[in-house]
Coordinates of C-alpha atoms and ligand atoms in Angstrom, one line a residue:
M1 CA 35.3 -29.0 -33.8
S2 CA 38.2 -30.3 -31.8
L3 CA 40.1 -32.3 -34.4
P4 CA 43.9 -32.2 -34.6
A5 CA 45.3 -29.8 -37.2
S6 CA 46.8 -32.8 -39.1
V7 CA 43.3 -34.4 -39.6
R8 CA 41.1 -33.1 -42.4
V9 CA 37.6 -34.5 -43.1
I10 CA 36.3 -34.2 -46.6
E11 CA 32.6 -34.7 -45.9
R12 CA 30.8 -36.4 -48.7
G13 CA 27.2 -37.5 -49.1
W14 CA 25.7 -41.0 -48.9
L15 CA 26.8 -42.5 -52.2
S16 CA 30.5 -41.8 -51.3
A17 CA 31.8 -42.2 -47.8
N18 CA 33.8 -39.4 -46.2
N19 CA 37.5 -39.2 -47.1
I20 CA 39.8 -38.5 -44.1
V21 CA 43.1 -37.0 -45.0
L22 CA 45.9 -37.2 -42.3
H23 CA 48.9 -35.1 -43.0
D24 CA 52.3 -36.4 -41.9
G25 CA 55.4 -34.2 -42.3
E26 CA 56.1 -34.7 -46.0
G27 CA 53.2 -36.8 -47.1
A28 CA 49.6 -37.8 -46.2
T29 CA 47.3 -40.8 -45.7
V30 CA 43.7 -41.0 -46.9
I31 CA 41.1 -43.2 -45.2
D32 CA 38.4 -44.4 -47.6
S33 CA 38.0 -43.4 -51.3
G34 CA 34.3 -42.9 -52.1
Y35 CA 32.1 -44.5 -54.7
G36 CA 33.3 -45.3 -58.2
A37 CA 30.8 -43.0 -59.9
H38 CA 32.3 -40.1 -57.9
V39 CA 35.9 -40.7 -58.8
P40 CA 36.6 -37.4 -60.7
Q41 CA 35.2 -35.4 -57.8
T42 CA 37.1 -37.5 -55.2
L43 CA 40.4 -36.9 -57.1
D44 CA 39.7 -33.2 -57.3
L45 CA 38.9 -32.9 -53.6
L46 CA 41.9 -35.0 -52.7
A47 CA 44.3 -32.9 -54.8
H48 CA 42.9 -29.8 -53.1
A49 CA 43.3 -31.3 -49.6
L50 CA 46.9 -32.5 -50.3
R51 CA 48.2 -29.2 -51.6
D52 CA 51.0 -30.7 -53.7
K53 CA 52.1 -33.1 -50.9
P54 CA 52.4 -36.7 -52.0
L55 CA 49.7 -39.2 -51.0
T56 CA 51.8 -42.0 -49.5
R57 CA 49.1 -44.3 -48.1
L58 CA 45.5 -45.3 -48.7
V59 CA 43.6 -47.1 -45.9
N60 CA 40.1 -48.6 -45.8
T61 CA 37.8 -49.0 -42.8
H62 CA 36.1 -51.8 -44.8
C63 CA 35.6 -52.8 -48.4
H64 CA 32.1 -51.7 -49.4
S65 CA 31.8 -49.9 -52.7
D66 CA 31.2 -46.5 -51.1
H67 CA 34.4 -46.8 -49.2
M68 CA 36.8 -48.5 -51.7
G69 CA 35.2 -47.5 -55.0
G70 CA 37.9 -44.9 -55.6
N71 CA 40.8 -47.1 -54.6
A72 CA 41.9 -48.2 -58.1
A73 CA 41.8 -44.6 -59.4
I74 CA 43.7 -43.2 -56.4
Q75 CA 46.4 -46.0 -56.8
K76 CA 46.7 -45.2 -60.5
K77 CA 47.2 -41.5 -59.8
Y78 CA 49.4 -41.6 -56.7
G79 CA 51.0 -45.1 -56.7
C80 CA 50.5 -45.1 -52.9
R81 CA 50.8 -48.0 -50.5
T82 CA 47.4 -49.5 -49.8
S83 CA 46.4 -51.1 -46.6
I84 CA 43.1 -52.9 -45.8
P85 CA 41.6 -54.8 -42.9
A86 CA 43.1 -58.3 -42.8
G87 CA 39.6 -59.9 -42.8
E88 CA 38.9 -58.2 -46.2
A89 CA 42.0 -59.6 -47.9
P90 CA 40.7 -63.0 -49.0
I91 CA 37.5 -61.4 -50.2
V92 CA 39.4 -58.8 -52.2
D93 CA 41.8 -61.5 -53.5
R94 CA 38.9 -63.5 -55.0
W95 CA 36.8 -60.3 -55.7
D96 CA 33.9 -62.0 -54.0
D97 CA 30.9 -60.2 -55.4
Q98 CA 28.5 -61.1 -52.6
A99 CA 30.8 -60.4 -49.7
L100 CA 31.9 -57.1 -51.2
I101 CA 28.2 -56.3 -51.9
L102 CA 28.7 -55.5 -55.6
A103 CA 26.4 -56.8 -58.4
F104 CA 24.7 -58.7 -55.5
A105 CA 23.1 -55.3 -54.7
D106 CA 23.6 -53.7 -58.1
Q107 CA 26.8 -51.8 -57.0
R108 CA 30.1 -51.5 -58.8
A109 CA 33.7 -51.0 -58.0
E110 CA 36.9 -51.2 -60.0
R111 CA 39.2 -54.0 -58.8
F112 CA 42.3 -52.8 -56.8
R113 CA 45.4 -54.2 -55.3
Y114 CA 46.6 -53.9 -51.7
D115 CA 50.1 -54.0 -50.3
D116 CA 49.5 -55.0 -46.7
T117 CA 46.8 -55.5 -44.0
F118 CA 46.2 -54.6 -40.4
A119 CA 44.1 -56.2 -37.7
D120 CA 42.5 -55.6 -34.3
G121 CA 45.2 -54.3 -31.8
D122 CA 47.6 -53.0 -34.5
V123 CA 48.7 -49.4 -34.3
L124 CA 48.9 -47.3 -37.4
R125 CA 50.9 -44.0 -37.5
M126 CA 48.8 -41.5 -39.5
G127 CA 48.8 -37.7 -39.3
G128 CA 51.5 -37.8 -36.7
L129 CA 49.3 -39.7 -34.3
D130 CA 49.1 -43.4 -33.2
W131 CA 45.8 -44.9 -34.1
R132 CA 44.8 -48.2 -32.6
V133 CA 42.9 -50.6 -35.0
L134 CA 39.7 -51.8 -33.4
A135 CA 37.6 -54.6 -34.9
A136 CA 34.1 -53.3 -35.6
P137 CA 32.0 -56.3 -36.9
G138 CA 28.3 -55.8 -37.6
H139 CA 27.6 -53.8 -40.7
D140 CA 30.6 -55.6 -42.3
P141 CA 32.1 -58.6 -40.5
H142 CA 35.6 -57.4 -41.2
A143 CA 35.3 -53.6 -40.7
V144 CA 37.6 -51.8 -38.4
M145 CA 37.7 -48.4 -36.6
F146 CA 40.7 -46.3 -35.7
H147 CA 41.0 -44.7 -32.3
S148 CA 43.6 -42.1 -31.2
P149 CA 43.7 -42.0 -27.4
D150 CA 45.9 -38.9 -27.5
A151 CA 43.6 -36.9 -29.8
R152 CA 40.4 -38.7 -28.3
V153 CA 39.2 -39.2 -31.9
L154 CA 37.4 -42.2 -33.2
I155 CA 37.2 -42.8 -37.0
S156 CA 34.2 -45.1 -36.9
G157 CA 33.5 -46.0 -40.5
D158 CA 29.9 -47.3 -40.7
A159 CA 29.9 -48.8 -37.1
L160 CA 28.5 -45.5 -35.6
W161 CA 27.0 -42.5 -37.3
E162 CA 25.5 -39.5 -35.6
S163 CA 22.1 -41.1 -36.3
G164 CA 22.3 -44.8 -36.6
F165 CA 24.9 -47.1 -38.3
G166 CA 25.5 -48.8 -41.6
V167 CA 22.8 -51.3 -42.6
V168 CA 23.3 -54.8 -41.2
F169 CA 22.4 -57.5 -43.7
P170 CA 20.0 -59.8 -41.8
Q171 CA 21.4 -63.4 -41.9
L172 CA 21.8 -63.2 -45.7
F173 CA 25.3 -64.6 -45.7
G174 CA 24.7 -67.3 -43.1
R175 CA 25.7 -64.8 -40.4
E176 CA 23.3 -65.4 -37.6
T177 CA 25.6 -63.3 -35.4
A178 CA 25.5 -60.0 -37.2
L179 CA 23.2 -58.2 -34.7
A180 CA 25.1 -59.6 -31.7
E181 CA 28.3 -58.3 -33.3
T182 CA 26.7 -54.9 -33.9
R183 CA 25.8 -54.7 -30.2
A184 CA 29.3 -55.8 -29.1
T185 CA 30.8 -53.1 -31.3
L186 CA 28.6 -50.4 -30.0
E187 CA 29.4 -51.5 -26.4
A188 CA 33.1 -51.4 -27.2
I189 CA 32.7 -47.8 -28.5
A190 CA 30.9 -46.8 -25.3
R191 CA 34.0 -47.9 -23.3
L192 CA 36.4 -45.8 -25.3
D193 CA 37.6 -42.3 -24.3
V194 CA 36.4 -40.3 -27.3
G195 CA 35.8 -36.6 -27.7
T196 CA 35.0 -36.6 -31.4
V197 CA 33.7 -39.2 -33.8
I198 CA 34.5 -39.0 -37.5
P199 CA 31.9 -41.2 -39.1
G200 CA 32.0 -42.8 -42.5
H201 CA 28.9 -40.6 -43.5
G202 CA 27.8 -37.3 -42.1
R203 CA 29.6 -34.6 -40.2
P204 CA 32.0 -35.3 -37.3
F205 CA 30.2 -35.1 -34.0
Q206 CA 30.8 -34.9 -30.3
E207 CA 27.6 -36.0 -28.6
I208 CA 28.6 -39.6 -28.6
G209 CA 26.3 -40.6 -25.7
K210 CA 23.3 -39.4 -27.7
A211 CA 24.5 -41.1 -30.9
L212 CA 25.0 -44.4 -29.0
E213 CA 21.5 -44.1 -27.4
R214 CA 20.0 -43.7 -30.9
A215 CA 22.0 -46.6 -32.2
F216 CA 21.0 -49.0 -29.4
Y217 CA 17.4 -48.0 -29.8
R218 CA 17.5 -48.8 -33.5
L219 CA 19.3 -52.1 -32.8
E220 CA 16.7 -53.1 -30.2
G221 CA 14.0 -52.7 -32.9
Y222 CA 15.9 -55.1 -35.2
E223 CA 16.5 -57.5 -32.4
E224 CA 12.8 -57.6 -31.6
D225 CA 11.7 -58.0 -35.2
I226 CA 14.2 -59.2 -37.9
V227 CA 11.6 -58.4 -40.6
R228 CA 12.0 -54.7 -39.7
L229 CA 15.7 -55.0 -40.5
A230 CA 14.9 -56.8 -43.8
R231 CA 12.6 -54.0 -44.7
H232 CA 15.2 -51.4 -43.8
T233 CA 17.8 -53.2 -45.8
A234 CA 15.7 -53.3 -48.9
K235 CA 15.0 -49.6 -48.6
V236 CA 18.6 -48.6 -48.0
V237 CA 19.9 -50.7 -50.9
L238 CA 17.3 -49.3 -53.3
S239 CA 17.8 -45.7 -52.3
F240 CA 21.6 -46.2 -52.7
A241 CA 21.0 -47.6 -56.3
M242 CA 18.7 -44.6 -57.1
M243 CA 21.3 -42.1 -55.9
E244 CA 23.6 -43.6 -58.6
K245 CA 21.0 -44.1 -61.3
R246 CA 19.1 -40.8 -60.6
S247 CA 16.0 -42.1 -62.4
M248 CA 14.4 -45.3 -63.6
P249 CA 11.2 -46.0 -65.5
L250 CA 8.7 -47.1 -62.9
E251 CA 7.5 -50.0 -65.2
K252 CA 11.1 -51.4 -65.0
L253 CA 11.2 -51.6 -61.2
P254 CA 9.4 -54.9 -60.7
G255 CA 11.8 -56.6 -63.2
Y256 CA 14.7 -54.9 -61.5
L257 CA 13.7 -56.2 -58.0
E258 CA 13.4 -59.7 -59.5
S259 CA 16.9 -59.5 -61.1
V260 CA 19.0 -58.1 -58.2
P261 CA 19.9 -60.9 -55.8
V262 CA 19.7 -58.9 -52.6
Y263 CA 16.0 -58.1 -53.1
V264 CA 15.2 -61.7 -54.2
E265 CA 16.8 -63.1 -51.0
L266 CA 15.3 -60.6 -48.7
N267 CA 11.9 -61.2 -50.2
A268 CA 12.2 -65.0 -50.2
R269 CA 13.4 -65.1 -46.5
Y270 CA 11.6 -62.3 -44.8
L271 CA 9.3 -60.1 -46.7
R272 CA 7.3 -62.7 -48.7
M273 CA 5.5 -60.2 -50.8
T274 CA 4.4 -60.4 -54.5
T275 CA 6.7 -58.4 -56.7
A276 CA 3.9 -55.9 -57.3
A277 CA 3.3 -55.4 -53.6
M278 CA 7.0 -55.1 -52.9
T279 CA 7.3 -52.5 -55.6
E280 CA 4.4 -50.5 -54.4
W281 CA 5.6 -50.6 -50.8
L282 CA 9.2 -49.6 -51.6
V283 CA 8.2 -46.7 -53.8
G284 CA 5.6 -45.5 -51.3
D285 CA 8.0 -45.7 -48.3
L286 CA 10.9 -44.1 -50.1
E287 CA 8.6 -41.4 -51.3
R288 CA 7.4 -40.7 -47.8
A289 CA 11.0 -40.6 -46.6
G290 CA 11.8 -38.0 -49.3
A291 CA 14.3 -40.2 -51.0
V292 CA 12.5 -40.5 -54.3
R293 CA 9.5 -39.1 -56.2
R294 CA 7.3 -40.2 -59.0
E295 CA 7.4 -38.1 -62.1
G296 CA 5.7 -38.9 -65.4
G297 CA 6.2 -42.6 -65.3
M298 CA 9.7 -42.3 -63.8
L299 CA 11.1 -42.9 -60.4
V300 CA 13.4 -40.0 -59.6
A301 CA 16.0 -39.8 -56.8
A302 CA 15.6 -36.8 -54.5
G303 CA 17.7 -33.8 -55.4
Q304 CA 17.7 -34.6 -59.1
Ligands
ZN401 ZN1 29.7 -49.8 -45.5

């Protein structure tokens, strides 16, 4: 893997985004802090990666719970400077539950402070390299990526994964432009000189052409049929919740789907199913995908 020696990727799963540690002379920067439920593990992994060096800066690609859920704990431990995308600042200031996708989707994060912001076109010095900040709207309207032309590395957050990209919420926030933004962001990635992508989830990869091909194919499916995107969104949000909960009594699921706003809105606008039908469809589909299983009246997350 052709990553500069100063860049270390701590690969996590899906509940926590990857943490990227960039070593600078005396200190280090970390990009993204994982999910709140994983804080003890994140702090251990980070301490190991830092090897007694001070953590001087915490940076976020965007402010979703799996990327900033460990911010408060990292600040408490290291007292580091914290920098976030400028577009996220007003949302973090008012701790906007819907825009941050917290209780709105049954997710949680401890409130944190930030010291400064950066925006498209800025250059951040991290790990002895200059990283250009690139706006990456789509999955999150205020998300950014970091590109080092010298190292030919792109830190893509959830704008591009080896297989796909972070879920785009279909017009839930009055954002009719989310799919067009996603397309523009993928096209911008295609124009960059990149040898290695460090995604927000999954391992770093080098076959960028293939990843973009898969991403565009997926995007076209959503552009053709927005209901397909709504179905995908409901499944992604429920499997994320199940990763945290690990199990839930099946009889509680219909009431759960009626109480968490994201499902209510997706159903009212796009899916238009009875709660019973929605429950059966979600469980069946997630079961077929290997994300959950039924066991003695319980819905259990895979790997538990
Ligand atoms: Zn995200």
